[in-house]
Amino acid sequence: SIAVESPAKSKAGVASHRCIVTGPAAKLVGEHRLTLTVTAEHAGMSYSVQLTNLVLRGIEPLAIRATAAGAFAPGAAQKIKITVTRFGDAADAQPISLRVKNLPPGISAPESASIDAAKDTAEIEIKADETAKPGVRPGLVFVATTAVKGEKVSVESEPVAVSVKGK
């Protein structure tokens, strides 16, 4: 559904209105085509304009990026920097819980971490076991989960490669 907010009191020359598109969160993400018809009255005459085939792209209200510092040795630890971007009203920001997915053999990480509602970064320490074999391990994914307007939202980072160097 679309709600249109008009200025409380129109002034001459004011033609600014705000349209709010609402719907079920599960159906908003993706690409949607719509037709917008605008009708106005001026000097006793009605005017109508129709914009067809408009594309509305609904996005997740949260994005996550993970950055590894570089190669590290068996038995050593490395901090992965997690950066989140919230899209929406900052006043509604909620804490974000983080977890690691696709943890490769020989690499360990805490089961969970969090980012406070007022922050947008965190560091998660990963560790290579003493017996970890040297090499690149692709596919480490970080999952961020929060609530947006009462709805649970989970997003995943692009896969991150971690590299264990030889002794």
One Martini backbone bead per residue (centre of mass of N, CA, C, O) as a GRO file, in nm:
protein
  167
    1SER     BB    1   0.102   0.032   0.013
    2ILE     BB    2   0.015   0.387  -0.022
    3ALA     BB    3   0.126   0.678   0.140
    4VAL     BB    4   0.034   1.026   0.161
    5GLU     BB    5   0.210   1.315   0.252
    6SER     BB    6   0.104   1.626   0.335
    7PRO     BB    7   0.111   1.925   0.392
    8ALA     BB    8  -0.058   2.091   0.627
    9LYS     BB    9   0.006   2.366   0.455
   10SER     BB   10  -0.037   2.501   0.168
   11LYS     BB   11   0.170   2.666  -0.055
   12ALA     BB   12   0.275   2.848  -0.281
   13GLY     BB   13   0.468   2.614  -0.474
   14VAL     BB   14   0.395   2.353  -0.327
   15ALA     BB   15   0.513   2.009  -0.446
   16SER     BB   16   0.559   1.838  -0.178
   17HIS     BB   17   0.569   1.483  -0.130
   18ARG     BB   18   0.522   1.188   0.066
   19CYS     BB   19   0.599   0.850   0.003
   20ILE     BB   20   0.475   0.541   0.145
   21VAL     BB   21   0.593   0.214   0.139
   22THR     BB   22   0.406  -0.079   0.220
   23GLY     BB   23   0.476  -0.410   0.361
   24PRO     BB   24   0.584  -0.706   0.361
   25ALA     BB   25   0.906  -0.780   0.422
   26ALA     BB   26   0.934  -1.044   0.244
   27LYS     BB   27   0.824  -0.875  -0.027
   28LEU     BB   28   1.020  -0.621  -0.063
   29VAL     BB   29   1.248  -0.775  -0.150
   30GLY     BB   30   1.342  -0.648  -0.452
   31GLU     BB   31   1.172  -0.628  -0.762
   32HIS     BB   32   0.933  -0.365  -0.848
   33ARG     BB   33   0.649  -0.283  -1.032
   34LEU     BB   34   0.500   0.045  -1.109
   35THR     BB   35   0.222   0.275  -1.089
   36LEU     BB   36   0.197   0.635  -1.105
   37THR     BB   37  -0.067   0.849  -0.992
   38VAL     BB   38  -0.118   1.200  -1.044
   39THR     BB   39  -0.339   1.429  -0.877
   40ALA     BB   40  -0.449   1.765  -0.954
   41GLU     BB   41  -0.540   2.100  -0.847
   42HIS     BB   42  -0.591   2.401  -1.059
   43ALA     BB   43  -0.791   2.650  -1.106
   44GLY     BB   44  -1.036   2.423  -1.129
   45MET     BB   45  -0.835   2.204  -1.244
   46SER     BB   46  -0.757   1.887  -1.361
   47TYR     BB   47  -0.466   1.680  -1.312
   48SER     BB   48  -0.274   1.414  -1.485
   49VAL     BB   49  -0.016   1.174  -1.397
   50GLN     BB   50   0.169   0.898  -1.551
   51LEU     BB   51   0.385   0.647  -1.417
   52THR     BB   52   0.549   0.388  -1.574
   53ASN     BB   53   0.753   0.132  -1.489
   54LEU     BB   54   0.845   0.143  -1.208
   55VAL     BB   55   1.129   0.090  -0.993
   56LEU     BB   56   1.138  -0.108  -0.698
   57ARG     BB   57   1.401  -0.145  -0.457
   58GLY     BB   58   1.432  -0.379  -0.223
   59ILE     BB   59   1.611  -0.382   0.084
   60GLU     BB   60   1.798  -0.456   0.317
   61PRO     BB   61   1.837  -0.299   0.644
   62LEU     BB   62   2.118  -0.466   0.613
   63ALA     BB   63   2.480  -0.469   0.630
   64ILE     BB   64   2.785  -0.675   0.572
   65ARG     BB   65   3.142  -0.657   0.659
   66ALA     BB   66   3.448  -0.843   0.610
   67THR     BB   67   3.795  -0.813   0.747
   68ALA     BB   68   4.104  -0.924   0.692
   69ALA     BB   69   4.450  -0.881   0.788
   70GLY     BB   70   4.580  -1.167   0.718
   71ALA     BB   71   4.824  -1.362   0.775
   72PHE     BB   72   4.862  -1.651   0.998
   73ALA     BB   73   4.978  -1.846   1.247
   74PRO     BB   74   5.004  -2.109   1.411
   75GLY     BB   75   4.856  -2.020   1.727
   76ALA     BB   76   4.727  -1.769   1.622
   77ALA     BB   77   4.574  -1.449   1.602
   78GLN     BB   78   4.281  -1.275   1.459
   79LYS     BB   79   4.119  -0.984   1.350
   80ILE     BB   80   3.791  -0.929   1.249
   81LYS     BB   81   3.633  -0.689   1.067
   82ILE     BB   82   3.313  -0.551   1.143
   83THR     BB   83   3.070  -0.403   0.918
   84VAL     BB   84   2.780  -0.205   0.948
   85THR     BB   85   2.469  -0.122   0.772
   86ARG     BB   86   2.211   0.098   0.829
   87PHE     BB   87   1.871   0.117   0.712
   88GLY     BB   88   1.730   0.396   0.856
   89ASP     BB   89   1.631   0.469   1.167
   90ALA     BB   90   1.845   0.539   1.424
   91ALA     BB   91   1.631   0.529   1.662
   92ASP     BB   92   1.570   0.204   1.583
   93ALA     BB   93   1.818   0.081   1.674
   94GLN     BB   94   1.965  -0.237   1.721
   95PRO     BB   95   2.111  -0.488   1.820
   96ILE     BB   96   2.377  -0.708   1.704
   97SER     BB   97   2.416  -1.032   1.605
   98LEU     BB   98   2.696  -1.261   1.585
   99ARG     BB   99   2.818  -1.507   1.342
  100VAL     BB  100   2.975  -1.803   1.235
  101LYS     BB  101   3.029  -1.940   0.908
  102ASN     BB  102   3.222  -2.178   0.772
  103LEU     BB  103   3.432  -2.305   0.954
  104PRO     BB  104   3.736  -2.403   0.923
  105PRO     BB  105   3.964  -2.616   0.966
  106GLY     BB  106   4.171  -2.491   1.235
  107ILE     BB  107   3.944  -2.281   1.304
  108SER     BB  108   3.853  -2.038   1.553
  109ALA     BB  109   3.554  -1.911   1.726
  110PRO     BB  110   3.321  -1.751   1.851
  111GLU     BB  111   2.984  -1.807   1.867
  112SER     BB  112   2.956  -1.494   1.959
  113ALA     BB  113   2.846  -1.154   1.899
  114SER     BB  114   2.835  -0.783   1.922
  115ILE     BB  115   2.638  -0.483   1.843
  116ASP     BB  116   2.562  -0.196   1.924
  117ALA     BB  117   2.323   0.034   1.842
  118ALA     BB  118   2.554   0.283   1.828
  119LYS     BB  119   2.709   0.089   1.638
  120ASP     BB  120   2.927  -0.046   1.336
  121THR     BB  121   3.148  -0.220   1.499
  122ALA     BB  122   3.370  -0.513   1.506
  123GLU     BB  123   3.564  -0.774   1.669
  124ILE     BB  124   3.683  -1.098   1.562
  125GLU     BB  125   3.843  -1.366   1.699
  126ILE     BB  126   4.073  -1.572   1.544
  127LYS     BB  127   4.209  -1.916   1.538
  128ALA     BB  128   4.494  -2.107   1.497
  129ASP     BB  129   4.591  -2.397   1.521
  130GLU     BB  130   4.883  -2.565   1.572
  131THR     BB  131   4.783  -2.780   1.330
  132ALA     BB  132   4.761  -2.586   1.110
  133LYS     BB  133   4.757  -2.564   0.783
  134PRO     BB  134   4.877  -2.423   0.530
  135GLY     BB  135   4.664  -2.171   0.385
  136VAL     BB  136   4.372  -2.114   0.212
  137ARG     BB  137   4.041  -2.019   0.352
  138PRO     BB  138   3.751  -2.019   0.219
  139GLY     BB  139   3.412  -1.912   0.326
  140LEU     BB  140   3.390  -1.710   0.544
  141VAL     BB  141   3.097  -1.630   0.743
  142PHE     BB  142   2.889  -1.356   0.840
  143VAL     BB  143   2.622  -1.309   1.081
  144ALA     BB  144   2.347  -1.079   1.096
  145THR     BB  145   2.122  -0.994   1.375
  146THR     BB  146   1.800  -0.824   1.387
  147ALA     BB  147   1.571  -0.557   1.452
  148VAL     BB  148   1.301  -0.429   1.236
  149LYS     BB  149   1.015  -0.326   1.328
  150GLY     BB  150   0.993  -0.629   1.476
  151GLU     BB  151   1.177  -0.765   1.262
  152LYS     BB  152   1.362  -1.021   1.157
  153VAL     BB  153   1.713  -0.982   1.057
  154SER     BB  154   1.925  -1.151   0.811
  155VAL     BB  155   2.276  -1.137   0.723
  156GLU     BB  156   2.546  -1.182   0.486
  157SER     BB  157   2.853  -1.211   0.407
  158GLU     BB  158   3.098  -1.226   0.227
  159PRO     BB  159   3.334  -1.423   0.160
  160VAL     BB  160   3.620  -1.512   0.358
  161ALA     BB  161   3.967  -1.521   0.353
  162VAL     BB  162   4.199  -1.732   0.517
  163SER     BB  163   4.551  -1.724   0.622
  164VAL     BB  164   4.797  -1.974   0.669
  165LYS     BB  165   5.112  -1.988   0.773
  166GLY     BB  166   5.409  -2.096   0.787
  167LYS     BB  167   5.659  -2.179   1.028
   0.00000   0.00000   0.00000
